Every structure is written in C-alpha cells, then in structure tokens.
Short mmCIF file of C-alpha atoms in Angstrom, two decimals:
data_model
loop_
_atom_site.label_atom_id
_atom_site.label_comp_id
_atom_site.label_asym_id
_atom_site.label_seq_id
_atom_site.Cartn_x
_atom_site.Cartn_y
_atom_site.Cartn_z
CA MET A 199 18.33 58.89 61.45
CA ARG A 200 18.61 58.01 57.77
CA ASP A 201 18.30 61.66 56.71
CA ASN A 202 20.89 62.63 59.29
CA SER A 203 23.27 59.90 58.04
CA SER A 204 23.03 61.16 54.47
CA LEU A 205 23.78 64.73 55.60
CA ALA A 206 26.58 63.55 57.90
CA LEU A 207 28.25 61.68 55.04
CA ARG A 208 28.49 64.90 53.06
CA ILE A 209 29.78 66.87 56.04
CA GLN A 210 32.38 64.18 56.76
CA SER A 211 33.50 64.13 53.14
CA SER A 212 33.85 67.92 53.09
CA VAL A 213 35.97 67.81 56.28
CA ARG A 214 38.17 65.03 54.91
CA ILE A 215 38.72 66.84 51.61
CA GLY A 216 39.74 70.03 53.45
CA ILE A 217 42.16 68.16 55.71
CA THR A 218 43.65 66.17 52.83
CA LEU A 219 44.19 69.23 50.65
CA SER A 220 45.89 70.99 53.57
CA LEU A 221 48.20 68.00 53.99
CA PHE A 222 49.03 68.07 50.28
CA ILE A 223 50.15 71.66 50.54
CA MET A 224 52.27 70.95 53.62
CA ASN A 225 53.66 67.72 52.19
CA MET A 226 54.74 69.41 49.02
CA THR A 227 56.22 72.45 50.77
CA VAL A 228 57.19 71.97 54.42
CA PHE A 229 57.16 68.21 55.15
CA PRO A 230 57.74 66.27 51.92
CA PRO A 231 57.51 62.47 52.34
CA ARG A 232 60.86 60.88 53.08
CA ASP A 233 59.95 57.52 51.50
CA HIS A 234 57.82 56.51 48.50
CA PRO A 235 56.61 60.05 47.65
CA ALA A 236 54.88 59.06 44.40
CA LEU A 237 52.90 56.27 46.06
CA VAL A 238 52.00 58.50 48.99
CA TYR A 239 50.65 61.21 46.69
CA ALA A 240 48.74 58.62 44.66
CA ILE A 241 47.03 57.30 47.79
CA MET A 242 46.18 60.79 49.00
CA TRP A 243 44.72 61.84 45.65
CA SER A 244 42.70 58.64 45.54
CA TYR A 245 41.44 59.42 49.03
CA VAL A 246 40.27 62.85 47.83
CA ALA A 247 38.56 61.27 44.82
CA VAL A 248 36.67 58.81 47.03
CA ASN A 249 35.46 61.60 49.31
CA LEU A 250 34.38 63.70 46.32
CA THR A 251 32.33 60.70 45.17
CA ILE A 252 30.73 60.39 48.61
CA LEU A 253 29.98 64.11 48.54
CA THR A 254 28.17 64.01 45.20
CA LEU A 255 26.28 60.71 45.31
CA HIS A 256 23.04 59.91 47.16
CA TRP A 257 23.22 57.33 49.93
CA ASP A 258 19.54 56.98 50.80
CA GLY A 259 19.72 53.19 50.86
CA MET A 260 22.56 53.06 53.38
CA THR A 261 21.82 52.31 57.02
CA PRO A 262 23.21 54.70 59.68
CA PHE A 263 25.48 51.92 60.98
CA ARG A 264 27.11 51.27 57.61
CA ALA A 265 27.30 54.99 56.86
CA ALA A 266 29.32 55.47 60.04
CA LEU A 267 31.40 52.26 59.92
CA TRP A 268 32.88 51.91 56.47
CA PRO A 269 34.21 55.53 56.13
CA MET A 270 36.00 54.97 59.45
CA VAL A 271 37.71 51.89 58.02
CA LEU A 272 38.64 53.90 54.92
CA ASP A 273 40.09 56.72 57.05
CA LEU A 274 42.26 54.45 59.20
CA THR A 275 43.47 52.44 56.23
CA ALA A 276 44.44 55.45 54.11
CA MET A 277 45.93 57.37 57.01
CA THR A 278 48.03 54.50 58.36
CA THR A 279 49.26 53.50 54.89
CA VAL A 280 50.39 57.05 54.13
CA LEU A 281 52.16 57.44 57.49
CA VAL A 282 53.95 54.07 57.21
CA LEU A 283 55.05 54.68 53.62
CA SER A 284 56.21 58.24 54.27
CA GLY A 285 58.07 57.47 57.48
CA GLY A 286 55.61 59.20 59.71
CA PHE A 287 56.57 57.27 62.87
CA PRO A 288 60.17 58.34 63.67
CA LYS A 289 62.31 56.84 66.42
CA ASP A 290 63.52 60.21 67.65
CA THR A 291 60.72 62.67 68.47
CA SER A 292 62.85 65.47 69.90
CA ASN A 293 62.68 67.48 66.68
CA TYR A 294 59.53 65.89 65.28
CA ILE A 295 56.37 67.88 64.63
CA THR A 296 53.35 65.65 65.45
CA LEU A 297 51.07 67.02 62.75
CA PHE A 298 50.67 63.69 60.92
CA ASP A 299 50.14 61.67 64.09
CA ASP A 300 47.39 64.11 65.05
CA LEU A 301 45.31 62.90 62.12
CA TYR A 302 44.17 60.02 64.31
CA PHE A 303 42.21 62.58 66.34
CA VAL A 304 40.13 63.29 63.25
CA VAL A 305 38.74 59.74 62.96
CA PRO A 306 36.46 59.70 66.08
CA ILE A 307 35.59 63.36 65.55
CA VAL A 308 34.39 62.76 62.00
CA VAL A 309 32.59 59.52 62.92
CA ALA A 310 30.71 61.38 65.68
CA PHE A 311 28.76 63.25 62.97
CA GLN A 312 26.82 60.03 62.34
CA ILE A 313 25.44 60.08 65.93
CA VAL A 314 25.88 56.31 66.32
CA PRO A 315 27.64 56.21 69.72
CA TYR A 316 28.75 52.58 69.64
CA VAL A 317 30.39 53.13 66.24
CA THR A 318 32.15 56.18 67.71
CA VAL A 319 33.39 53.89 70.51
CA LEU A 320 34.71 51.48 67.87
CA ALA A 321 36.34 54.40 66.05
CA GLY A 322 38.12 55.54 69.21
CA ILE A 323 39.35 52.06 70.13
CA ALA A 324 40.42 51.37 66.54
CA SER A 325 42.24 54.72 66.28
CA VAL A 326 44.27 54.08 69.44
CA ALA A 327 45.00 50.47 68.53
CA VAL A 328 45.94 51.19 64.91
CA TYR A 329 48.07 54.16 65.92
CA ILE A 330 50.08 52.16 68.47
CA GLY A 331 50.34 49.11 66.20
CA ALA A 332 51.44 51.08 63.14
CA ALA A 333 53.98 53.08 65.17
CA VAL A 334 55.51 49.91 66.61
CA ILE A 335 55.67 48.25 63.18
CA ALA A 336 57.20 51.35 61.54
CA ALA A 337 59.69 51.94 64.36
CA PRO A 338 60.48 48.81 66.43
CA ALA A 339 62.02 50.95 69.19
CA PRO A 340 59.66 53.95 69.43
CA ASN A 341 59.62 56.66 72.06
CA TRP A 342 57.11 54.97 74.36
CA THR A 343 56.51 58.03 76.53
CA TYR A 344 55.51 60.07 73.51
CA LEU A 345 53.55 57.17 71.99
CA ILE A 346 51.49 56.35 75.09
CA THR A 347 50.85 60.04 75.85
CA HIS A 348 49.65 60.65 72.34
CA ALA A 349 47.46 57.51 72.47
CA CYS A 350 45.91 58.70 75.75
CA PHE A 351 44.99 62.04 74.17
CA ILE A 352 43.38 60.21 71.25
CA ALA A 353 41.38 58.12 73.75
CA ILE A 354 40.24 61.23 75.66
CA VAL A 355 39.11 62.95 72.47
CA SER A 356 37.31 59.74 71.46
CA LEU A 357 35.48 59.62 74.79
CA CYS A 358 34.32 63.22 74.36
CA CYS A 359 33.13 62.38 70.84
CA VAL A 360 31.17 59.38 72.15
CA LEU A 361 29.40 61.53 74.75
CA LEU A 362 28.67 64.24 72.18
CA SER A 363 27.36 61.62 69.75
CA ALA A 364 25.07 60.20 72.45
CA VAL A 365 23.68 63.65 73.25
CA GLN A 366 23.05 64.43 69.60
CA ARG A 367 21.42 61.05 69.03
CA SER A 368 19.12 61.66 71.98
CA ARG A 369 18.06 64.98 70.45
CA VAL A 370 17.45 63.46 67.03
CA SER A 371 15.47 60.62 68.64
CA THR A 372 13.36 63.16 70.53
CA ILE A 373 12.67 65.06 67.32
CA ALA A 374 11.79 61.82 65.55
CA ALA A 375 9.41 60.87 68.37
CA LEU A 376 7.76 64.30 68.20
CA VAL A 377 7.32 63.95 64.45
CA GLN A 378 5.75 60.55 64.96
CA HIS A 379 3.43 61.86 67.68
CA ARG A 380 2.48 64.76 65.41
CA SER A 381 1.51 62.28 62.68
CA VAL A 382 -0.56 60.27 65.15
CA LEU A 383 -2.26 63.41 66.48
CA LEU A 384 -2.96 64.62 62.94
CA SER A 385 -4.54 61.28 62.11
CA ARG A 386 -6.66 61.49 65.26
CA VAL A 387 -7.74 65.04 64.45
CA ILE A 388 -8.81 64.00 60.95
CA THR A 389 -10.69 61.01 62.37
CA LEU A 390 -12.38 63.19 64.99
CA GLU A 391 -13.40 65.72 62.33
CA GLU A 392 -14.95 62.95 60.26
CA ASP A 393 -16.67 61.59 63.34
CA GLU A 394 -18.07 65.04 64.17
CA ARG A 395 -19.38 65.43 60.61
CA ARG A 396 -21.02 62.03 60.86
CA LYS A 397 -22.66 62.99 64.15
CA ILE A 398 -23.97 66.26 62.71
CA SER A 399 -25.33 64.40 59.71
CA GLU A 400 -27.05 61.83 61.93
CA VAL A 401 -28.54 64.52 64.19
CA LEU A 402 -29.94 66.45 61.24
CA HIS A 403 -31.18 63.33 59.47
CA ASP A 404 -32.82 61.70 62.49
CA GLY A 405 -34.19 64.92 63.94
CA ALA A 406 -34.96 68.11 62.08
CA LEU A 407 -35.00 66.52 58.61
CA GLN A 408 -37.74 64.09 59.62
CA SER A 409 -39.85 66.92 60.97
CA VAL A 410 -39.30 68.92 57.76
CA LEU A 411 -40.34 65.92 55.64
CA ALA A 412 -43.45 65.46 57.77
CA ALA A 413 -44.25 69.15 57.35
CA ARG A 414 -43.79 68.79 53.61
CA LEU A 415 -46.34 65.96 53.49
CA ASP A 416 -48.80 68.05 55.46
CA ALA A 417 -48.21 71.00 53.13
CA GLU A 418 -48.84 68.79 50.09
CA GLU A 419 -52.00 67.46 51.70
CA ILE A 420 -53.21 71.02 52.28
CA GLY A 421 -52.32 71.98 48.73
CA GLN A 422 -54.28 69.04 47.30
CA ALA A 423 -57.36 69.66 49.44
CA GLU A 424 -60.65 70.40 47.68
CA PRO A 425 -62.25 73.81 48.09
CA GLY A 426 -64.20 73.91 51.32
CA GLU A 427 -62.46 70.82 52.73
CA ASP A 428 -61.44 71.10 56.37
CA THR A 429 -57.63 71.34 56.62
CA ALA A 430 -57.40 72.38 60.25
CA ASP A 431 -55.83 69.09 61.32
CA SER A 432 -53.26 69.26 58.54
CA LEU A 433 -52.42 72.84 59.43
CA ALA A 434 -52.02 71.87 63.08
CA ARG A 435 -49.71 68.99 62.17
CA LEU A 436 -47.78 71.28 59.82
CA GLU A 437 -47.33 73.87 62.54
CA THR A 438 -46.27 71.20 65.05
CA ALA A 439 -43.75 69.67 62.62
CA LEU A 440 -42.21 73.04 61.76
CA ALA A 441 -42.02 74.02 65.42
CA ASP A 442 -40.40 70.70 66.24
CA ALA A 443 -37.88 71.14 63.39
CA ALA A 444 -37.08 74.66 64.57
CA ARG A 445 -36.62 73.44 68.14
CA GLN A 446 -34.31 70.62 67.09
CA LEU A 447 -32.26 72.88 64.83
CA ARG A 448 -31.99 75.49 67.57
CA SER A 449 -30.90 72.80 70.02
CA SER A 450 -28.28 71.45 67.58
CA VAL A 451 -26.93 74.92 66.80
CA THR A 452 -26.77 75.76 70.49
CA GLU A 453 -24.96 72.52 71.28
CA LEU A 454 -22.44 73.03 68.48
CA HIS A 455 -21.77 76.70 69.18
CA PRO A 456 -18.30 77.02 70.73
CA ASP A 457 -19.38 79.82 73.11
CA GLN A 458 -22.44 78.01 74.41
CA VAL A 459 -20.86 76.97 77.69
CA GLU A 460 -19.07 80.28 78.19
CA LEU A 461 -22.22 82.32 77.63
CA ALA A 462 -24.76 80.19 79.48
CA GLY A 463 -22.55 78.44 82.02
CA LEU A 464 -21.80 74.75 82.39
CA GLU A 465 -24.77 73.93 84.64
CA HIS A 466 -27.38 75.56 82.39
CA SER A 467 -25.78 74.12 79.24
CA LEU A 468 -25.70 70.60 80.63
CA ARG A 469 -29.25 70.80 81.93
CA SER A 470 -30.55 72.02 78.57
CA LEU A 471 -28.51 69.36 76.77
CA PHE A 472 -29.87 66.47 78.83
CA GLU A 473 -33.44 67.79 78.89
CA GLU A 474 -33.39 67.89 75.11
CA GLY A 475 -31.87 64.40 75.11
CA ALA A 476 -34.60 63.16 77.43
CA LEU A 477 -37.23 64.33 74.96
CA ARG A 478 -35.47 62.59 72.07
CA GLY A 479 -34.58 59.43 73.99
CA GLY A 480 -37.79 59.10 75.98
CA PHE A 481 -36.11 58.66 79.36
CA GLU A 482 -36.60 60.23 82.79
CA LEU A 483 -33.86 62.66 83.82
CA ASP A 484 -32.41 63.04 87.31
CA PHE A 485 -30.04 66.02 87.18
CA SER A 486 -28.09 67.59 90.01
CA CYS A 487 -25.24 70.07 89.93
CA ARG A 488 -22.92 71.71 92.43
CA THR A 489 -20.45 74.23 91.03
CA LEU A 490 -18.51 77.25 92.24
CA GLY A 491 -18.44 79.06 88.92
CA PRO A 492 -16.82 78.70 85.50
CA THR A 493 -13.60 76.70 85.11
CA PRO A 494 -11.09 76.32 82.24
CA VAL A 495 -12.27 72.75 81.56
CA ASP A 496 -16.01 73.44 81.26
CA GLN A 497 -15.94 73.10 77.48
CA LEU A 498 -14.27 69.67 77.67
CA VAL A 499 -16.77 68.47 80.26
CA PHE A 500 -19.64 69.66 78.08
CA ARG A 501 -18.24 67.86 75.01
CA ALA A 502 -17.79 64.67 77.01
CA ALA A 503 -21.38 64.91 78.29
CA GLY A 504 -22.61 65.35 74.71
CA GLU A 505 -20.80 62.18 73.67
CA PHE A 506 -22.25 60.19 76.57
CA LEU A 507 -25.76 61.50 75.89
CA SER A 508 -25.52 60.66 72.20
CA ASN A 509 -24.68 57.05 73.02
CA ILE A 510 -27.53 56.82 75.51
CA VAL A 511 -30.09 58.15 73.03
CA LYS A 512 -28.90 55.99 70.14
CA HIS A 513 -27.91 52.71 71.76
CA ALA A 514 -28.82 52.37 75.42
CA GLY A 515 -32.63 52.27 75.32
CA ALA A 516 -32.62 53.70 78.84
CA THR A 517 -35.71 54.69 80.83
CA ARG A 518 -33.83 56.67 83.47
CA VAL A 519 -30.63 58.70 83.36
CA ARG A 520 -28.90 60.24 86.34
CA VAL A 521 -26.43 63.11 85.90
CA ARG A 522 -24.19 64.37 88.71
CA LEU A 523 -21.87 67.35 88.20
CA GLU A 524 -19.53 68.48 90.97
CA ALA A 525 -16.96 71.24 90.56
CA THR A 526 -14.47 72.37 93.18
CA GLU A 527 -11.51 74.70 93.05
CA GLU A 528 -9.31 71.76 92.05
CA ARG A 529 -11.38 69.29 90.03
CA VAL A 530 -14.55 68.93 87.97
CA ARG A 531 -16.33 65.58 88.12
CA LEU A 532 -19.14 64.47 85.81
CA GLU A 533 -20.98 61.18 86.36
CA VAL A 534 -23.62 59.92 83.94
CA THR A 535 -25.50 56.71 84.83
CA ASP A 536 -28.25 55.02 82.80
CA ASP A 537 -30.33 51.85 83.20
CA GLY A 538 -30.04 50.84 79.56
CA LYS A 539 -28.49 47.86 77.81
CA GLY A 540 -24.99 48.56 79.06
CA VAL A 541 -21.71 48.28 77.20
CA THR A 542 -18.52 46.32 77.78
CA ARG A 543 -14.91 47.29 77.14
CA ASN A 544 -14.71 44.71 74.35
CA GLN A 545 -17.66 46.35 72.63
CA LEU A 546 -15.96 49.76 72.93
CA ALA A 547 -12.76 48.33 71.48
CA ALA A 548 -14.72 46.82 68.58
CA LYS A 549 -16.44 50.15 67.94
CA ALA A 550 -13.07 51.92 67.97
CA ARG A 551 -11.72 49.50 65.36
CA GLU A 552 -14.74 50.31 63.19
CA GLY A 553 -13.91 54.03 63.38
CA HIS A 554 -16.32 55.03 66.19
CA ILE A 555 -13.82 56.64 68.55
CA GLY A 556 -16.05 59.09 70.40
CA VAL A 557 -15.77 57.48 73.85
CA SER A 558 -12.12 56.55 73.27
CA SER A 559 -11.28 60.14 72.37
CA GLN A 560 -12.84 61.33 75.63
CA ARG A 561 -10.63 58.90 77.55
CA VAL A 562 -7.52 60.17 75.73
CA ARG A 563 -8.44 63.79 76.42
CA ALA A 564 -9.17 63.22 80.09
CA GLU A 565 -6.06 61.18 80.82
CA GLY A 566 -3.90 63.46 78.68
CA MET A 567 -4.88 66.37 80.95
CA GLY A 568 -4.03 64.43 84.09
CA GLY A 569 -7.63 63.48 84.77
CA ARG A 570 -9.51 60.21 85.11
CA PHE A 571 -11.98 58.40 82.90
CA SER A 572 -13.93 55.27 83.81
CA LEU A 573 -16.74 53.30 82.19
CA ASP A 574 -18.32 50.44 84.13
CA GLY A 575 -21.49 48.42 84.15
CA VAL A 576 -24.09 48.79 86.91
CA GLU A 577 -26.48 46.27 88.42
CA PRO A 578 -28.87 44.97 87.28
CA HIS A 579 -28.14 46.63 83.93
CA GLY A 580 -26.89 49.91 82.60
CA THR A 581 -23.68 51.92 82.37
CA ALA A 582 -21.91 54.45 84.58
CA VAL A 583 -19.42 56.84 83.00
CA VAL A 584 -17.23 59.14 85.08
CA VAL A 585 -14.89 61.81 83.79
CA GLU A 586 -12.86 63.82 86.27
CA LEU A 587 -10.60 66.68 85.16
CA PRO A 588 -8.22 68.92 87.07
CA VAL A 589 -9.15 72.60 86.90
CA ARG A 590 -5.51 73.36 86.02
CA PRO A 591 -4.57 71.01 83.14
CA GLY A 592 -1.56 68.88 84.02
CA ALA A 593 -2.11 69.27 87.77
CA GLY A 594 -3.08 65.63 88.10
CA GLY A 595 0.53 64.49 88.05
CA ARG A 596 0.08 62.03 85.19
#
C-alpha cells in the first residue's frame, strides 16, 4: 500500500499539472478571469509549483491515508478559491460553459488513485458540499436546477470512483497477501532444506560412518598384527563392518532417490523402508498393505512414512510397530502405530519451536492438499499417526 501511495502521488501530480496547464491556456485565450486576474494566475501557478514538488520528492514516510487526504484538501481549496475569485459561479447559466465547474469531477477521480475507498467517499462528499456552498456564496440566487443537477453528476462520478477504488484495493491486498505467503513458504522451504540436511548428516553419522570407523579399527589391528598371528577374526569383523556400511549407504541412497517410489512401487518401498528401520531400531514389524496401483500422492506418503519411522527409531524406543497402508481410487491412508514412549501435542509444539518441524511439515502438506493428519496416544503407551490424502489433490474440499 505504501509503494502504491508513492506511485499514486506522482500520477495525481502529473494529472493535476496537465489539467492546470490546460486551464491556463484557456484562461488566457478563451475564458479570461472576469475578476482578480493577477491573483487567480498567482494561485494557479502556485498550484502547479506544489504539484511539481510532489512529483519530484520522495514520500516514503507518508501513510496511504495522509497521501490521499491532504492533496484532496489542497485541490478543493485551490479550485474553489480560483472559481470564487474569477467569478466562476454565474447567476445566469444560459450562455455559460461549465468547464470550470467540471473541475470538481476531477477531485474524486484523482483521489481514487490512492485506493483508500473511505477517503474517496470523503472526497466525493466534500466535492459536492464545497461546490454547492461555494456556488451559493458566490451567487446568492443561483440557478438551482443547474446547480443540483451538476451536484448529482459529481456524486455519481464519486460513487463510481469509490467502487473502483475498492476493487483496486482488493487486488492490491490480494497481491500483498500472496507476497507475504510467498515469504512464509520460502522460509519454510529453507527450514525444510536445513532439516533434510540435518537428517542426512545424522543418518550417515549414526549409521554408515560408525561401521566405517569400526572397519578402520579392524584394518589397523590387521596391519599391526605380527607375522604368523591369526587375523581371521579381525578380517571377519572388517568384512562385516564394510558390508554393514554398504548396506546402510545403499538403504540411505535408495530412500533419498526421488524415483524410488516410482520405480519400485509404494508397497515395496514402504516395506523395505520399515524393514531397514526395524533392523536399526530393534523392533518387531507388522506390515500390511492393500493398494490398487500407483497414485499421484505415493511420493508424499513415502516421505511422511520416512518421517514417522525416523522419529520411532530415534525417540520412541518401541518394541513393536504396526504399519497399515490402504489405497483406493479416491484416497490413500497410511497408519503407523508403535508401543514406544509416546508423544504429546505440547512436545511436538516445543520441538517445532526448536526448529524440528518434520512432523509439523507433514501436517501442513496433508491438510494443504485437502487431506487429514492426526497424531494421538494409544493405551497403555505409544503413538498412532494417520495421514490420509486424496488421490486428486484438492479433492478433499478443504
């Protein structure tokens, strides 16, 4: 709104300067002022100078309300003073050209550039009131038919300007809201990227790196062995550690590969993911799946399952995990239940404030697609997480 106000001030000033210069030419050629010509020209030149100043200066510190209000007061004051001094409100309108009276139309039109509808309302009311008041003061017995008709036209134009200003303000507000949402989404994307990097680092550090370090110790032990010393056990441990590191790296690469679900299918990918998690977390897995084939949301379901599994392995201390996947032509539903320590909503909120937004991001994604996300405790202990997504994003009606 502030940027628009600054631009609108310059547009308004340009319009006023053009109108004023046109009036100068007509005043000096066709309709010279009947009274006080020198004073009238002085006021009009001053009016041009003020608008040139507005056009060249920066008004970043001015609020949209003030930017719309005080130029309107300037317009009405200068316009009415010039018309009163130059005899612009005649008693007899039979041979009178209404060019100068029509300037009151310009006030609400110019104010509408500021897209502050209630100020445009004030401009319309003030234009009608000042026009009638100045005409009555300048000519105590005016042509009331002409005066009221002209005032009604000013009011109609003002109403149109108010509606146009409201429409334009709505558009600018929508754009501003989109810009704000874009900033929020960008911040979330950056946070999610950092969270993903942290997860990759933790997976490599807690998994494959430990196996590589163990293999290194075994290799050093073999290298330091005396000639003829039996190193079969060290070689066996070295082979086991390297195989374990290779398996963990292969599992991590497979999980991170964007085409994993598309190539292997959601059921196979989830089964492999949780079987690997069961080995790392030391829990018993109960997995069941019922699908009709690939869906557009398989990748999102797989990412959500990976987030749930990561929390189970790291924090839950579960001994048994149950996974249920059901996919129909309309919806895909994933339920993951464990018998671990459990987690409350307050704990999730605290984690989110600390920057751990994995579960929260899954909720945002699911609900943003018109789906459903729930996380509840189970008796006697444990957690049940359910994510349900429509096969056609947005079909959920949310």
